[in-house]
XYZ file of C-alpha atoms in Angstrom:
450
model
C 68.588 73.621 79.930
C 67.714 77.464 80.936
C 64.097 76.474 81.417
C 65.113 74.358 84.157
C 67.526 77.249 85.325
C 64.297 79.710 85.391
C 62.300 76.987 87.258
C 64.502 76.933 89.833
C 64.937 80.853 89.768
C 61.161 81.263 90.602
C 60.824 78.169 92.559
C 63.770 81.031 94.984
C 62.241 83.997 94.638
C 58.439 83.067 95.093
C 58.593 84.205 98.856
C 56.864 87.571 99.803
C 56.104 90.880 98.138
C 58.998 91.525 97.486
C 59.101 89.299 94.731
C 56.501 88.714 91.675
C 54.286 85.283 91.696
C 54.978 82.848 89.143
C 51.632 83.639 87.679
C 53.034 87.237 87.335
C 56.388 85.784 85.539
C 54.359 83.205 83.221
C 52.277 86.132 81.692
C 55.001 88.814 81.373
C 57.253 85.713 79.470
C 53.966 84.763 77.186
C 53.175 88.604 76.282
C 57.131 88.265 75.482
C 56.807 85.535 73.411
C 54.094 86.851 71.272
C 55.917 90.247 70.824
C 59.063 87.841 69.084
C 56.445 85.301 67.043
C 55.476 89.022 65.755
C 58.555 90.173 65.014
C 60.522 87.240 63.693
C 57.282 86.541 61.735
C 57.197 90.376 59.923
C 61.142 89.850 59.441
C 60.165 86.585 57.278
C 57.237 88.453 55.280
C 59.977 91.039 54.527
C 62.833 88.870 53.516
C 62.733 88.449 49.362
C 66.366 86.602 47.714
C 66.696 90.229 46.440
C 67.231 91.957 49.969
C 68.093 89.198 51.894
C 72.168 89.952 52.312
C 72.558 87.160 54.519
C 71.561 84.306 52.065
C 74.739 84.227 50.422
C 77.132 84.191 53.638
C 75.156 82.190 55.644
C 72.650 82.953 58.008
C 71.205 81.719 62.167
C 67.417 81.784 62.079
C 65.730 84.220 64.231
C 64.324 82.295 67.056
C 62.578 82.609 70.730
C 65.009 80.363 73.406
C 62.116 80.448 76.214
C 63.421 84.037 77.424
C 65.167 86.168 74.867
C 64.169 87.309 71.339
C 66.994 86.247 68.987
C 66.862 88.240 65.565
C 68.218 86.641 62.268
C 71.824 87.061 62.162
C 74.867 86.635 59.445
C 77.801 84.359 60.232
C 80.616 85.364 62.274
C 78.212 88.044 64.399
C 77.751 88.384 67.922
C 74.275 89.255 68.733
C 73.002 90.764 72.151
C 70.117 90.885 73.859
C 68.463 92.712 76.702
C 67.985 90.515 79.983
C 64.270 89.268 79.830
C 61.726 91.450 81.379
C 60.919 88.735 84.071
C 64.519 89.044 85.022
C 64.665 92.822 85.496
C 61.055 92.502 87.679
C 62.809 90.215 90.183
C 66.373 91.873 90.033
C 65.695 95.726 89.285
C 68.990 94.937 86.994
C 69.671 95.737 83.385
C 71.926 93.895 81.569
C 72.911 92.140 78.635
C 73.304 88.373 77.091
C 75.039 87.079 73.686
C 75.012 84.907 71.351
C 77.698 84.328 68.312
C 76.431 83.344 65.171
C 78.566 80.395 63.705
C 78.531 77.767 60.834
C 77.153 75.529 62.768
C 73.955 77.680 64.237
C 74.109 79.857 67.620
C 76.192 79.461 70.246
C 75.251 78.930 73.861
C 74.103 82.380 75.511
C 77.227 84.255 77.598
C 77.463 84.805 80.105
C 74.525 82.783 81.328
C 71.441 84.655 81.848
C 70.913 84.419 85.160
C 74.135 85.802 86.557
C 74.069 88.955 83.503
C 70.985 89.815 84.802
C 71.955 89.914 88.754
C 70.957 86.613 90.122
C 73.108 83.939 90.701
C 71.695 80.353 90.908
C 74.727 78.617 92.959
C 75.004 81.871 95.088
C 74.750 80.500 98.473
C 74.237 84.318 99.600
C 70.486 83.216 98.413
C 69.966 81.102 100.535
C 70.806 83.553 103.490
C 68.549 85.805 101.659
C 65.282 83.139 101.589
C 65.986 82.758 105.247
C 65.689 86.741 106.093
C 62.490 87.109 103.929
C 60.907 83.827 105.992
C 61.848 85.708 109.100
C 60.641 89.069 107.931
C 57.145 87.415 106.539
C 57.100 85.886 110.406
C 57.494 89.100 112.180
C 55.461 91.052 109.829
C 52.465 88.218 110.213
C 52.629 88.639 114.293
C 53.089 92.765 114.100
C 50.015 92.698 111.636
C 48.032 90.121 114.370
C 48.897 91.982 117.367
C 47.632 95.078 115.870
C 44.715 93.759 114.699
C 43.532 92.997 118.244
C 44.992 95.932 119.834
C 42.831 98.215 117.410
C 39.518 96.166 117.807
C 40.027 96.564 121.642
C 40.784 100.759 121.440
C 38.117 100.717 118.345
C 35.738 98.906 121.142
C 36.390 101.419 124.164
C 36.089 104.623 122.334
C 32.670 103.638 120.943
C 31.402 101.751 123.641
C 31.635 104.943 126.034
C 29.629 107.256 125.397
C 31.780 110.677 127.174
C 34.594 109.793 124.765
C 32.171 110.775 121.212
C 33.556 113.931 120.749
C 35.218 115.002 117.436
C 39.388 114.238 118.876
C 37.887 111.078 119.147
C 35.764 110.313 116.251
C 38.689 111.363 113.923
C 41.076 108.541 116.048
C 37.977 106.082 115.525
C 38.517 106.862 111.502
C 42.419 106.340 112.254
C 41.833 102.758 113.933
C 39.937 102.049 111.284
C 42.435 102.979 108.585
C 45.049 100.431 110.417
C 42.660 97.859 110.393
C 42.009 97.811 106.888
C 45.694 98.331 106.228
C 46.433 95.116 108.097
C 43.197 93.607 106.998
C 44.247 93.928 103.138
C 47.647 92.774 103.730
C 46.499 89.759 104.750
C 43.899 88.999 102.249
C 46.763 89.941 99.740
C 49.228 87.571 100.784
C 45.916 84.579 100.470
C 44.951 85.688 96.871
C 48.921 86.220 96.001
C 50.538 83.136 97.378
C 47.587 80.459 98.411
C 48.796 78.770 95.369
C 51.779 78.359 92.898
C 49.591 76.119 90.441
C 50.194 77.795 87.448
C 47.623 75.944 85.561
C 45.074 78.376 86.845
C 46.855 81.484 86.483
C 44.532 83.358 84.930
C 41.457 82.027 86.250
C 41.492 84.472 89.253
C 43.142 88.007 87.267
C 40.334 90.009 88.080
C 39.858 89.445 91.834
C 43.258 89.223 92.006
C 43.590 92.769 90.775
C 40.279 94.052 92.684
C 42.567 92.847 95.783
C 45.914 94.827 94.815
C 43.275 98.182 94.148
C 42.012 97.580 97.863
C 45.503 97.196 99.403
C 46.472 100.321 97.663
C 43.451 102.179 99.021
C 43.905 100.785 102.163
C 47.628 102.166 102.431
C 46.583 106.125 100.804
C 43.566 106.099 103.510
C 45.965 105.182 106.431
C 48.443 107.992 105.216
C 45.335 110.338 104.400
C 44.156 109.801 108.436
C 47.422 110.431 109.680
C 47.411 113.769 107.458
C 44.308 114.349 108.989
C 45.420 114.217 112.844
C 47.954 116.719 111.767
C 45.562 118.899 110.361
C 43.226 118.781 112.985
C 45.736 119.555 115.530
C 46.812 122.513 114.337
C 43.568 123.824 113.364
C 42.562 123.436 117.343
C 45.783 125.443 117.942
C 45.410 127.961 115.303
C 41.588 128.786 115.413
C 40.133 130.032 118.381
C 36.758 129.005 117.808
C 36.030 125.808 115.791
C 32.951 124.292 114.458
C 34.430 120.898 115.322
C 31.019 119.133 113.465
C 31.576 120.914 110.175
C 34.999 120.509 109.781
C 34.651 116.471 110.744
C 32.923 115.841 107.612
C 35.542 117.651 105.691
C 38.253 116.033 107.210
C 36.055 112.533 106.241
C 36.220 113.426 102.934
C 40.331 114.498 102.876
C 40.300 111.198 104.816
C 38.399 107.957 102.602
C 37.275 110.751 99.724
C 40.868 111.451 98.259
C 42.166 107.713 98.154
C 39.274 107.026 96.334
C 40.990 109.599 93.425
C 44.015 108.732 92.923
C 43.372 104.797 93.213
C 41.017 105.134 90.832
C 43.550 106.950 88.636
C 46.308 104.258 89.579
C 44.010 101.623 88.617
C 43.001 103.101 84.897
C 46.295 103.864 83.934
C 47.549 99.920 85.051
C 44.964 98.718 82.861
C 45.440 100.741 79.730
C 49.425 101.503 79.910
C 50.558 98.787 82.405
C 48.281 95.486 82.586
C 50.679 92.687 83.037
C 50.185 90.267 85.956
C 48.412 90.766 89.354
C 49.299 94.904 89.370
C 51.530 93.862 92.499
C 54.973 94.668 90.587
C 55.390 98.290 89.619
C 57.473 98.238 86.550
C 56.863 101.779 84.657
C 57.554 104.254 87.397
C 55.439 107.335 86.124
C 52.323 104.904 86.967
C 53.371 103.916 90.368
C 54.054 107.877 91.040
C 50.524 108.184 90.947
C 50.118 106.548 94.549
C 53.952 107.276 95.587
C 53.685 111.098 94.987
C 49.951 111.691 96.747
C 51.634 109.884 99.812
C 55.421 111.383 99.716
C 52.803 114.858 99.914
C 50.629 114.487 102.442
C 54.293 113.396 104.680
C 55.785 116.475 103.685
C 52.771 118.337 104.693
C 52.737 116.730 108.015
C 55.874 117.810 108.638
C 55.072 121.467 107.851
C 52.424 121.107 110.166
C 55.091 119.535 112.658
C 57.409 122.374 112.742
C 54.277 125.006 112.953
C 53.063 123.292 115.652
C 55.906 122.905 117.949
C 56.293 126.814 117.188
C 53.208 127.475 118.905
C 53.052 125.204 121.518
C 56.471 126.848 122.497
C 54.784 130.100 122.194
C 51.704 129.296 124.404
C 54.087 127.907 126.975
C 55.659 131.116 128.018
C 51.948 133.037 127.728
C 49.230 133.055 130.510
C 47.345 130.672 127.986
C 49.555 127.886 128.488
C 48.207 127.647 132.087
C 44.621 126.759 130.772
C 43.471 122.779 131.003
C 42.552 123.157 126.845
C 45.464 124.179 126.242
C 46.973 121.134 128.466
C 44.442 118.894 126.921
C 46.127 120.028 123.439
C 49.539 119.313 124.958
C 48.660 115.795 125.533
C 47.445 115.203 121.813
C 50.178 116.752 120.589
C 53.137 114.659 122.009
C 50.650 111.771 120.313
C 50.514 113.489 117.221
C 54.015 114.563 117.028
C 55.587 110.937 117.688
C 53.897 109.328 115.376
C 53.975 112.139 112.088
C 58.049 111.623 111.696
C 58.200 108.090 113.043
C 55.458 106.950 110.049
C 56.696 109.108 107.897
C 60.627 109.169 107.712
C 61.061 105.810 106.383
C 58.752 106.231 103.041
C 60.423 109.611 102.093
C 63.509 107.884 102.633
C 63.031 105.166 100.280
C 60.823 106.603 97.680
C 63.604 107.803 95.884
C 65.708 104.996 96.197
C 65.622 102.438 92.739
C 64.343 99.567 93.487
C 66.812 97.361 92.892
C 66.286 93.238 94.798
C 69.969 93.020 94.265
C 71.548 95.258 96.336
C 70.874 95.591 100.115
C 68.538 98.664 100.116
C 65.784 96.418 99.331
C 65.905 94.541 102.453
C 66.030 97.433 104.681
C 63.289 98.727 102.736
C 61.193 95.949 103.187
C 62.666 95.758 107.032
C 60.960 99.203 107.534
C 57.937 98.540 105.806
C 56.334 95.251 106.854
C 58.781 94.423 110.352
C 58.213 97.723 111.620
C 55.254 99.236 109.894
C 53.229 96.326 110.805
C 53.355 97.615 114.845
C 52.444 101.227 113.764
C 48.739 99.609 114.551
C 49.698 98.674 117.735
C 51.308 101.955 118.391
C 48.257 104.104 117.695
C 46.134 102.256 120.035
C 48.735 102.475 122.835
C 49.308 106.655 122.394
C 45.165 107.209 121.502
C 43.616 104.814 123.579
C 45.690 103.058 126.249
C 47.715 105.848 127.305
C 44.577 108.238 126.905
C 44.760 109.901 130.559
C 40.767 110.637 129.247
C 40.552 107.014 128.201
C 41.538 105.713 131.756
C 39.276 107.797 134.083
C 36.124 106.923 132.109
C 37.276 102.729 131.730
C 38.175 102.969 135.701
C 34.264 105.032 136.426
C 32.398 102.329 134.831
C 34.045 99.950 136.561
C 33.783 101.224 139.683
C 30.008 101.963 138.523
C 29.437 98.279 137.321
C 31.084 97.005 140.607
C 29.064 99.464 142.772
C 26.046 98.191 140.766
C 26.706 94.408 141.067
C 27.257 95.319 144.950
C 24.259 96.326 145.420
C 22.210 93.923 143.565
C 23.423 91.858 145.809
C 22.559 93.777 148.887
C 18.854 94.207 147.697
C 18.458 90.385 146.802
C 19.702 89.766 150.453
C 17.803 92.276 152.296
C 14.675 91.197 150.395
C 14.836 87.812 151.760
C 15.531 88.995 155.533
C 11.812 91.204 155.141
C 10.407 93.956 153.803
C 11.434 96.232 156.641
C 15.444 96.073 155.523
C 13.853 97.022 151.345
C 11.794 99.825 152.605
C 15.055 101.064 154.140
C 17.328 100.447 150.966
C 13.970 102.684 149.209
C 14.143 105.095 151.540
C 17.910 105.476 150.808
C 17.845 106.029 146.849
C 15.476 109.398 147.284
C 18.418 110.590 149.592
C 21.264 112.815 147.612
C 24.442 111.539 146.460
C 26.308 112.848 149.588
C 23.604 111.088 152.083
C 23.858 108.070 149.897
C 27.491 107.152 150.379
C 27.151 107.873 154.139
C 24.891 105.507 154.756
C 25.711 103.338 152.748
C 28.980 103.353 154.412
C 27.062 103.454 157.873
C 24.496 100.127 156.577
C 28.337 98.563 155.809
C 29.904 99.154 159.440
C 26.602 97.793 160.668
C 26.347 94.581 158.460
């Protein structure tokens, strides 16, 4: 009866990250399993007629009922148990079930599993619930896709022009980049995670499935490491006078891909020796998750240090003769950029790091509201502020387009004039030795004529 109860409860919660895989469940209720065959099986090597003191009164058998360990008990007792593990992974709830012991064997569990451990079956409330994750996995999909392309487009201008390399730039190129594998992993995470519920290959795909969750967690520190970085590099421009821009590019590289590397690394050793259940997408001990949390919760708080300090100086430089200088302009600029986006990527994840995270209460979908609706546009956001908006950006896209259609123009022009003679080519000859001021005037003047 309560296997077809926890059928159903997976067949509901299977949705989005939120919520473990059935793989994920299947493996944390074997390990389970085992653990009781152990136990109940050392009780029985233990039990002699001599210390056995419930032979005489009657005893209920130890047993494993598909989700709770059951320990041998004497008549007339009323045995608890914890909620199964499975439970507490897709509730974030700790609670209790019981059993009594009676003459005739154990009595049903009370109160039923599911609803002692925070989920109710009949709830229609769930229902509601699988209808706002659907709608959240929509939005996040088409935030993730738009700034994808976005990205690729801003990724595309800044190298394709050569006037934009410059270090500001460079270090936004590394920043793109960061977003696109951030909304490049989420996507491959969701295939490996949920491309299939058949359980009967569960564990035929653990160790790519694992590789995957290491990249997406990589992927997420290196986007938080770059945004650290634009911080940093803004108010070293404002704080040093003269930079070596070159040398401190390859340190801020480092900072930027180098330090992820760490700390994932670190994540990943202590999952597999201390925490190695499932696909390493649910974080159940807390002390190993703080090993990616507290890195990122950091480098946020250290952004906002740099936040404060840099809106001190800028207000400084504003009432001194330096604030009329185009760097210091130019610095202006990047720093409303920089500025917006340090709280506005950063507020929400300090926020909820220190919340528990409990599925059953309502924290968990604004949580996940924050994280995936609107986190999935922060992409799309960056582009816009570094590239789109880029006052730099926009004079060098509209020069080679005026160069391309000045070229194409006059392509044109020589084709022509080469089929009315030679005379009208020598002329158009003639004209390129000329300088760039005699160019356009006769160019102009060949236009009025033709």
């Amino acid at each position: 009866m309560w296997t077809f109860w926890v059928i159903i409860f997976w067949i509901s919660t299977v949705l989005i990250r939120a919520v473990p895989p059935v793989c994920d469940l299947l493996s944390v209720l074997k390990k389970e399993e085992e653990n009781c065959a152990e136990t109940l099986s050392l009780e029985a090597k233990n039990r002699t007629p001599e210390n056995d003191p419930l032979l005489s009164s009657g005893r209920c058998a130890g047993m494993w009922d598909n989700m709770s360990c059951w320990p041998s008990s004497a008549v007339g007792q009323t045995v608890n148990a914890h909620c199964p593990i499975f439970f507490q992974m897709l509730t974030g709830k700790k609670g209790f079930v019981y059993r009594n012991c009676t003459s005739q064997g154990w009595s049903d569990p009370y109160p039923r599993p599911d609803i002692a451990c925070g989920y109710n079956v009949n709830d229609t409330t769930n229902e509601a619930r699988r209808s706002y994750f659907m709608t959240l996995k929509t939005m996040y999909t088409i935030g993730y896709c738009t700034s994808l392309v976005t990205l690729m487009i801003a990724l595309a201008v800044l190298v394709s022009f050569r006037r934009l390399r410059c270090t500001r730039n460079y270090i936004h190129m590394h920043l793109f980049t960061s977003f696109i594998l951030r909304a490049s992993s989420n996507f491959i995470k969701d295939a490996v995670l949920f491309s299939s519920e058949d359980t009967n290959y569960c564990g035929a795909y653990t160790v790519g499935c694992k590789l995957t969750m290491v990249f997406f967690q990589y992927c997420i520190m290196s986007n938080y490491s770059w945004l650290l970085v634009e911080g940093l590099y803004l108010h070293t421009l404002l704080v040093i006078s003269f930079l070596s821009e070159r040398k401190f590019l390859w340190w801020f590289i480092a900072l930027g891909w180098g330090a992820p590397t760490v700390f994932v690394a670190a994540w990943a050793t202590a999952r597999q020796l201390h925490e190695n259940i499932g696909c390493w997408d649910i974080n159940i001990d807390a002390n190993t998750w703080w090993i990616i949390r507290g890195p990122v919760v950091l480098s946020i708080f250290i952004n906002f240090i740099l936040f404060v300090n840099i809106l001190r100086i800028l207000m400084r430089k504003l009432n001194s003769p330096e604030g009329r200088s185009s760097d210091f302009n130019q610095y202006k600029r990047l720093a409303k950029s920089t500025l917006l986006l340090i709280p506005l990527f950063g507020v929400h994840y300090i926020i909820f790091a220190f919340f528990p995270e409990d599925a059953s209460s309502g924290t968990m979908e604004i949580q996940l509201f924050f994280e995936l609706a609107l986190g999935s546009f922060q992409g799309f956001v960056v582009a816009v502020l570094y590239c789109f908006l880029n006052g730099e950006v926009q004079l060098e896209v509209k020069r080679k387009w005026r160069q391309w259609h000045l070229n194409k123009h006059w392509r044109q022009h020589l084709s022509t004039s080469a089929s009315n003679g030679g005379s009208a080519l020598t002329q158009e000859m003639q004209m390129v030795r000329l300088s760039p001021a005699e160019h356009r005037r006769a160019t102009l003047q060949r236009s009025s004529v033709l």
